[in-house]
mmCIF file of C-alpha atoms in Angstrom:
data_model
loop_
_atom_site.group_PDB
_atom_site.id
_atom_site.type_symbol
_atom_site.label_atom_id
_atom_site.label_comp_id
_atom_site.label_asym_id
_atom_site.label_seq_id
_atom_site.Cartn_x
_atom_site.Cartn_y
_atom_site.Cartn_z
ATOM 1 C CA UNK A 1 142.078 21.048 -44.273
ATOM 2 C CA UNK A 2 144.498 18.404 -44.083
ATOM 3 C CA UNK A 3 147.716 19.008 -45.810
ATOM 4 C CA UNK A 4 147.617 15.716 -47.872
ATOM 5 C CA UNK A 5 143.874 16.228 -48.762
ATOM 6 C CA UNK A 6 144.649 17.037 -52.361
ATOM 7 C CA UNK A 7 146.893 13.960 -52.946
ATOM 8 C CA UNK A 8 144.357 11.824 -51.251
ATOM 9 C CA UNK A 9 141.451 13.293 -53.548
ATOM 10 C CA UNK A 10 143.732 12.694 -56.658
ATOM 11 C CA UNK A 11 144.542 9.049 -55.464
ATOM 12 C CA UNK A 12 140.808 8.339 -55.124
ATOM 13 C CA UNK A 13 139.810 10.042 -58.278
ATOM 14 C CA UNK A 14 137.776 7.516 -60.439
ATOM 15 C CA UNK A 15 140.051 7.981 -63.411
ATOM 16 C CA UNK A 16 143.250 7.468 -61.101
ATOM 17 C CA UNK A 17 141.597 4.317 -59.705
ATOM 18 C CA UNK A 18 140.430 2.932 -63.039
ATOM 19 C CA UNK A 19 144.042 3.123 -64.305
ATOM 20 C CA UNK A 20 145.567 1.502 -61.195
ATOM 21 C CA UNK A 21 142.908 -1.048 -60.989
ATOM 22 C CA UNK A 22 143.346 -2.039 -64.873
ATOM 23 C CA UNK A 23 147.017 -2.626 -64.380
ATOM 24 C CA UNK A 24 146.522 -4.449 -61.231
ATOM 25 C CA UNK A 25 144.345 -6.884 -62.913
ATOM 26 C CA UNK A 26 146.528 -7.361 -65.932
ATOM 27 C CA UNK A 27 149.326 -8.226 -63.479
ATOM 28 C CA UNK A 28 147.381 -10.551 -61.583
ATOM 29 C CA UNK A 29 146.055 -12.326 -64.605
ATOM 30 C CA UNK A 30 149.687 -12.853 -65.934
ATOM 31 C CA UNK A 31 150.594 -14.822 -62.810
ATOM 32 C CA UNK A 32 147.325 -16.783 -62.652
ATOM 33 C CA UNK A 33 146.785 -17.835 -66.177
ATOM 34 C CA UNK A 34 150.374 -17.838 -67.763
ATOM 35 C CA UNK A 35 150.690 -21.345 -69.256
ATOM 36 C CA UNK A 36 154.492 -21.337 -68.250
ATOM 37 C CA UNK A 37 153.284 -21.745 -64.714
ATOM 38 C CA UNK A 38 151.118 -24.700 -65.554
ATOM 39 C CA UNK A 39 152.402 -28.251 -65.202
ATOM 40 C CA UNK A 40 151.236 -31.393 -62.995
ATOM 41 C CA UNK A 41 152.418 -29.228 -59.951
ATOM 42 C CA UNK A 42 151.299 -25.693 -60.793
ATOM 43 C CA UNK A 43 154.323 -23.385 -60.348
ATOM 44 C CA UNK A 44 152.261 -20.404 -58.925
ATOM 45 C CA UNK A 45 150.335 -21.553 -56.054
ATOM 46 C CA UNK A 46 148.244 -18.395 -55.478
ATOM 47 C CA UNK A 47 148.220 -14.825 -56.314
ATOM 48 C CA UNK A 48 146.936 -11.823 -53.755
ATOM 49 C CA UNK A 49 146.637 -8.506 -54.925
ATOM 50 C CA UNK A 50 145.427 -4.833 -53.844
ATOM 51 C CA UNK A 51 145.398 -1.317 -54.208
ATOM 52 C CA UNK A 52 146.852 0.458 -51.202
ATOM 53 C CA UNK A 53 144.111 1.450 -48.617
ATOM 54 C CA UNK A 54 143.478 5.214 -48.558
ATOM 55 C CA UNK A 55 144.203 5.310 -44.882
ATOM 56 C CA UNK A 56 147.350 3.558 -45.148
ATOM 57 C CA UNK A 57 148.467 5.717 -48.070
ATOM 58 C CA UNK A 58 147.971 8.765 -45.591
ATOM 59 C CA UNK A 59 149.869 7.196 -42.944
ATOM 60 C CA UNK A 60 152.718 6.549 -45.480
ATOM 61 C CA UNK A 61 152.789 10.280 -46.545
ATOM 62 C CA UNK A 62 153.053 11.454 -43.022
ATOM 63 C CA UNK A 63 155.845 8.883 -42.403
ATOM 64 C CA UNK A 64 157.770 9.807 -45.494
ATOM 65 C CA UNK A 65 157.527 13.470 -44.829
ATOM 66 C CA UNK A 66 158.683 13.046 -41.150
ATOM 67 C CA UNK A 67 161.445 10.492 -41.680
ATOM 68 C CA UNK A 68 162.751 11.529 -45.064
ATOM 69 C CA UNK A 69 161.514 15.390 -45.098
ATOM 70 C CA UNK A 70 159.814 14.452 -48.519
ATOM 71 C CA UNK A 71 156.873 16.429 -49.648
ATOM 72 C CA UNK A 72 154.531 14.143 -51.677
ATOM 73 C CA UNK A 73 152.156 16.116 -54.263
ATOM 74 C CA UNK A 74 150.095 14.996 -57.042
ATOM 75 C CA UNK A 75 153.093 15.513 -59.406
ATOM 76 C CA UNK A 76 155.412 13.232 -57.718
ATOM 77 C CA UNK A 77 153.097 10.689 -55.951
ATOM 78 C CA UNK A 78 153.614 7.800 -58.433
ATOM 79 C CA UNK A 79 157.292 8.113 -58.364
ATOM 80 C CA UNK A 80 157.577 8.473 -54.582
ATOM 81 C CA UNK A 81 155.018 5.848 -53.439
ATOM 82 C CA UNK A 82 155.838 2.710 -55.573
ATOM 83 C CA UNK A 83 153.323 0.205 -53.888
ATOM 84 C CA UNK A 84 150.062 1.815 -54.622
ATOM 85 C CA UNK A 85 149.608 -1.437 -56.597
ATOM 86 C CA UNK A 86 150.712 -4.594 -54.831
ATOM 87 C CA UNK A 87 150.826 -8.232 -56.123
ATOM 88 C CA UNK A 88 152.167 -11.128 -54.214
ATOM 89 C CA UNK A 89 152.974 -14.230 -55.739
ATOM 90 C CA UNK A 90 153.204 -17.458 -53.642
ATOM 91 C CA UNK A 91 154.819 -20.808 -54.715
ATOM 92 C CA UNK A 92 155.394 -23.892 -52.618
ATOM 93 C CA UNK A 93 159.229 -24.229 -52.920
ATOM 94 C CA UNK A 94 162.205 -22.669 -53.928
ATOM 95 C CA UNK A 95 163.042 -24.367 -57.008
ATOM 96 C CA UNK A 96 159.868 -22.791 -58.642
ATOM 97 C CA UNK A 97 161.313 -19.293 -58.063
ATOM 98 C CA UNK A 98 163.343 -19.443 -61.137
ATOM 99 C CA UNK A 99 160.875 -20.277 -63.426
ATOM 100 C CA UNK A 100 158.671 -17.219 -62.168
ATOM 101 C CA UNK A 101 161.855 -14.719 -62.264
ATOM 102 C CA UNK A 102 162.514 -15.850 -65.904
ATOM 103 C CA UNK A 103 158.839 -15.053 -66.887
ATOM 104 C CA UNK A 104 158.893 -11.621 -65.340
ATOM 105 C CA UNK A 105 162.168 -10.994 -67.079
ATOM 106 C CA UNK A 106 160.546 -11.839 -70.425
ATOM 107 C CA UNK A 107 157.998 -9.308 -69.852
ATOM 108 C CA UNK A 108 160.590 -6.694 -69.262
ATOM 109 C CA UNK A 109 162.533 -7.975 -72.522
ATOM 110 C CA UNK A 110 159.499 -7.732 -74.658
ATOM 111 C CA UNK A 111 158.585 -4.402 -73.434
ATOM 112 C CA UNK A 112 155.329 -5.425 -71.775
ATOM 113 C CA UNK A 113 156.584 -4.221 -68.523
ATOM 114 C CA UNK A 114 159.380 -1.700 -67.562
ATOM 115 C CA UNK A 115 161.621 -2.121 -64.369
ATOM 116 C CA UNK A 116 161.405 0.965 -62.196
ATOM 117 C CA UNK A 117 164.417 -0.184 -60.180
ATOM 118 C CA UNK A 118 166.454 -3.565 -60.407
ATOM 119 C CA UNK A 119 164.749 -6.562 -58.473
ATOM 120 C CA UNK A 120 165.777 -6.964 -54.871
ATOM 121 C CA UNK A 121 166.064 -10.093 -52.738
ATOM 122 C CA UNK A 122 165.819 -9.903 -48.948
ATOM 123 C CA UNK A 123 166.911 -12.863 -46.908
ATOM 124 C CA UNK A 124 169.182 -13.662 -43.851
ATOM 125 C CA UNK A 125 170.201 -16.786 -45.282
ATOM 126 C CA UNK A 126 173.637 -16.919 -47.069
ATOM 127 C CA UNK A 127 172.827 -19.892 -49.218
ATOM 128 C CA UNK A 128 169.670 -18.370 -50.404
ATOM 129 C CA UNK A 129 171.658 -15.255 -51.313
ATOM 130 C CA UNK A 130 174.056 -17.230 -53.483
ATOM 131 C CA UNK A 131 171.129 -18.676 -55.411
ATOM 132 C CA UNK A 132 169.664 -14.962 -56.076
ATOM 133 C CA UNK A 133 172.950 -13.850 -57.054
ATOM 134 C CA UNK A 134 173.261 -16.656 -59.728
ATOM 135 C CA UNK A 135 170.060 -15.229 -61.084
ATOM 136 C CA UNK A 136 171.498 -11.753 -61.356
ATOM 137 C CA UNK A 137 169.426 -10.559 -58.441
ATOM 138 C CA UNK A 138 171.178 -8.346 -55.872
ATOM 139 C CA UNK A 139 170.532 -9.708 -52.155
ATOM 140 C CA UNK A 140 169.834 -7.362 -49.267
ATOM 141 C CA UNK A 141 170.432 -8.673 -45.497
ATOM 142 C CA UNK A 142 167.238 -8.859 -43.567
ATOM 143 C CA UNK A 143 166.712 -10.356 -40.369
ATOM 144 C CA UNK A 144 163.283 -11.574 -41.066
ATOM 145 C CA UNK A 145 161.726 -13.314 -44.184
ATOM 146 C CA UNK A 146 163.097 -14.283 -47.641
ATOM 147 C CA UNK A 147 161.450 -12.443 -50.419
ATOM 148 C CA UNK A 148 162.097 -11.030 -53.800
ATOM 149 C CA UNK A 149 160.618 -7.703 -54.808
ATOM 150 C CA UNK A 150 160.265 -6.304 -58.265
ATOM 151 C CA UNK A 151 158.903 -2.758 -58.837
ATOM 152 C CA UNK A 152 157.540 -2.512 -62.546
ATOM 153 C CA UNK A 153 155.799 0.005 -64.561
ATOM 154 C CA UNK A 154 153.238 -0.660 -67.516
ATOM 155 C CA UNK A 155 154.144 0.436 -70.952
ATOM 156 C CA UNK A 156 153.565 2.621 -72.994
ATOM 157 C CA UNK A 157 155.793 5.312 -71.121
ATOM 158 C CA UNK A 158 152.980 7.876 -70.280
ATOM 159 C CA UNK A 159 151.611 5.544 -67.517
ATOM 160 C CA UNK A 160 153.933 6.505 -64.715
ATOM 161 C CA UNK A 161 152.481 4.561 -61.732
ATOM 162 C CA UNK A 162 154.363 1.273 -60.305
ATOM 163 C CA UNK A 163 153.313 -1.998 -59.173
ATOM 164 C CA UNK A 164 155.295 -3.747 -56.436
ATOM 165 C CA UNK A 165 155.478 -7.680 -57.182
ATOM 166 C CA UNK A 166 156.601 -9.745 -54.177
ATOM 167 C CA UNK A 167 157.474 -13.462 -54.800
ATOM 168 C CA UNK A 168 157.861 -15.585 -51.793
ATOM 169 C CA UNK A 169 157.294 -19.345 -50.749
ATOM 170 C CA UNK A 170 154.053 -20.253 -48.679
ATOM 171 C CA UNK A 171 156.531 -20.790 -45.541
ATOM 172 C CA UNK A 172 157.609 -17.297 -45.873
ATOM 173 C CA UNK A 173 154.221 -15.789 -46.336
ATOM 174 C CA UNK A 174 153.093 -17.439 -43.104
ATOM 175 C CA UNK A 175 156.190 -15.421 -41.414
ATOM 176 C CA UNK A 176 154.832 -12.393 -43.133
ATOM 177 C CA UNK A 177 151.374 -12.574 -42.058
ATOM 178 C CA UNK A 178 152.369 -13.190 -38.403
ATOM 179 C CA UNK A 179 154.892 -10.283 -38.634
ATOM 180 C CA UNK A 180 152.284 -8.046 -40.315
ATOM 181 C CA UNK A 181 149.625 -8.668 -37.697
ATOM 182 C CA UNK A 182 152.140 -7.989 -34.738
ATOM 183 C CA UNK A 183 154.080 -5.157 -36.461
ATOM 184 C CA UNK A 184 151.989 -3.209 -38.528
ATOM 185 C CA UNK A 185 151.119 -0.278 -38.656
ATOM 186 C CA UNK A 186 153.269 0.264 -35.501
ATOM 187 C CA UNK A 187 156.019 -2.181 -34.336
ATOM 188 C CA UNK A 188 155.843 -4.025 -31.261
ATOM 189 C CA UNK A 189 158.044 -3.058 -28.383
ATOM 190 C CA UNK A 190 157.855 -6.522 -26.982
ATOM 191 C CA UNK A 191 161.496 -7.903 -26.960
ATOM 192 C CA UNK A 192 160.066 -11.353 -26.591
ATOM 193 C CA UNK A 193 157.657 -11.173 -29.659
ATOM 194 C CA UNK A 194 160.612 -9.592 -31.871
ATOM 195 C CA UNK A 195 162.844 -12.409 -30.652
ATOM 196 C CA UNK A 196 160.105 -15.135 -31.311
ATOM 197 C CA UNK A 197 159.617 -13.622 -34.747
ATOM 198 C CA UNK A 198 163.225 -14.104 -35.435
ATOM 199 C CA UNK A 199 162.998 -17.808 -34.581
ATOM 200 C CA UNK A 200 159.986 -18.180 -36.927
ATOM 201 C CA UNK A 201 161.829 -16.690 -39.765
ATOM 202 C CA UNK A 202 164.500 -19.543 -39.366
ATOM 203 C CA UNK A 203 161.531 -22.068 -39.257
ATOM 204 C CA UNK A 204 160.140 -20.708 -42.247
ATOM 205 C CA UNK A 205 163.235 -20.899 -44.248
ATOM 206 C CA UNK A 206 163.977 -24.639 -43.034
ATOM 207 C CA UNK A 207 160.243 -25.621 -44.226
ATOM 208 C CA UNK A 208 161.232 -24.132 -47.634
ATOM 209 C CA UNK A 209 164.291 -26.173 -47.601
ATOM 210 C CA UNK A 210 162.300 -29.317 -46.870
ATOM 211 C CA UNK A 211 160.043 -28.637 -49.282
ATOM 212 C CA UNK A 212 162.650 -28.376 -51.819
ATOM 213 C CA UNK A 213 164.182 -31.641 -50.801
ATOM 214 C CA UNK A 214 160.754 -33.387 -50.839
ATOM 215 C CA UNK A 215 159.881 -32.278 -54.302
ATOM 216 C CA UNK A 216 163.361 -33.291 -55.556
ATOM 217 C CA UNK A 217 163.110 -36.680 -54.165
ATOM 218 C CA UNK A 218 159.539 -36.822 -55.767
ATOM 219 C CA UNK A 219 160.991 -35.931 -59.092
ATOM 220 C CA UNK A 220 164.013 -38.443 -58.832
ATOM 221 C CA UNK A 221 161.696 -41.239 -57.875
ATOM 222 C CA UNK A 222 159.340 -40.697 -60.751
ATOM 223 C CA UNK A 223 162.527 -40.796 -63.146
ATOM 224 C CA UNK A 224 163.729 -43.932 -61.575
ATOM 225 C CA UNK A 225 160.227 -45.371 -61.980
ATOM 226 C CA UNK A 226 160.086 -44.220 -65.718
ATOM 227 C CA UNK A 227 163.620 -45.680 -66.619
ATOM 228 C CA UNK A 228 162.860 -49.118 -65.245
#
């Protein structure tokens, strides 16, 4: 008998899956249908979501135990594995991020969601770090993409499972998809691929900055025309 069979059976239990799936749908709906994200240029470009595949969960249980000596049981599964529900929010350019962040924090403030831990921004770019700090988001150095991660819980408090929300631009998503194909679940040992991915991460951030510049120019042009 696999030592993780009890945990995996609990995860696949129809009641557990129903609870997780219900919250996944609610969070996805929040980003897809929130009027605050609708204007002539939609703030949220697209939303991806999933429940963690049971095979990937088993791999994570093995990894957690071997790397951290942490035994995962049915009692602590939801606290130890915080990405059983994953929602990824994609937007076109960085200036839209503040709107998305503010709407997430409103959900926290009005008690609809609870933060399991403070949001974290991952980026290699010092300028981006400053922008995140202005919004009160702690920045963590990463050699790869730029992305902000939130871990939330639903209310009422008896629902103990978490949902990880990732917010990033489409350019950063391209980097993430290529990195995932190369490095998941096993990291490549190709030095050339690793170096090329680092270069791609810089190109992705450059693309995000250029997109910001294009949209700012577009908005300025429209204002100028309206004033004349």
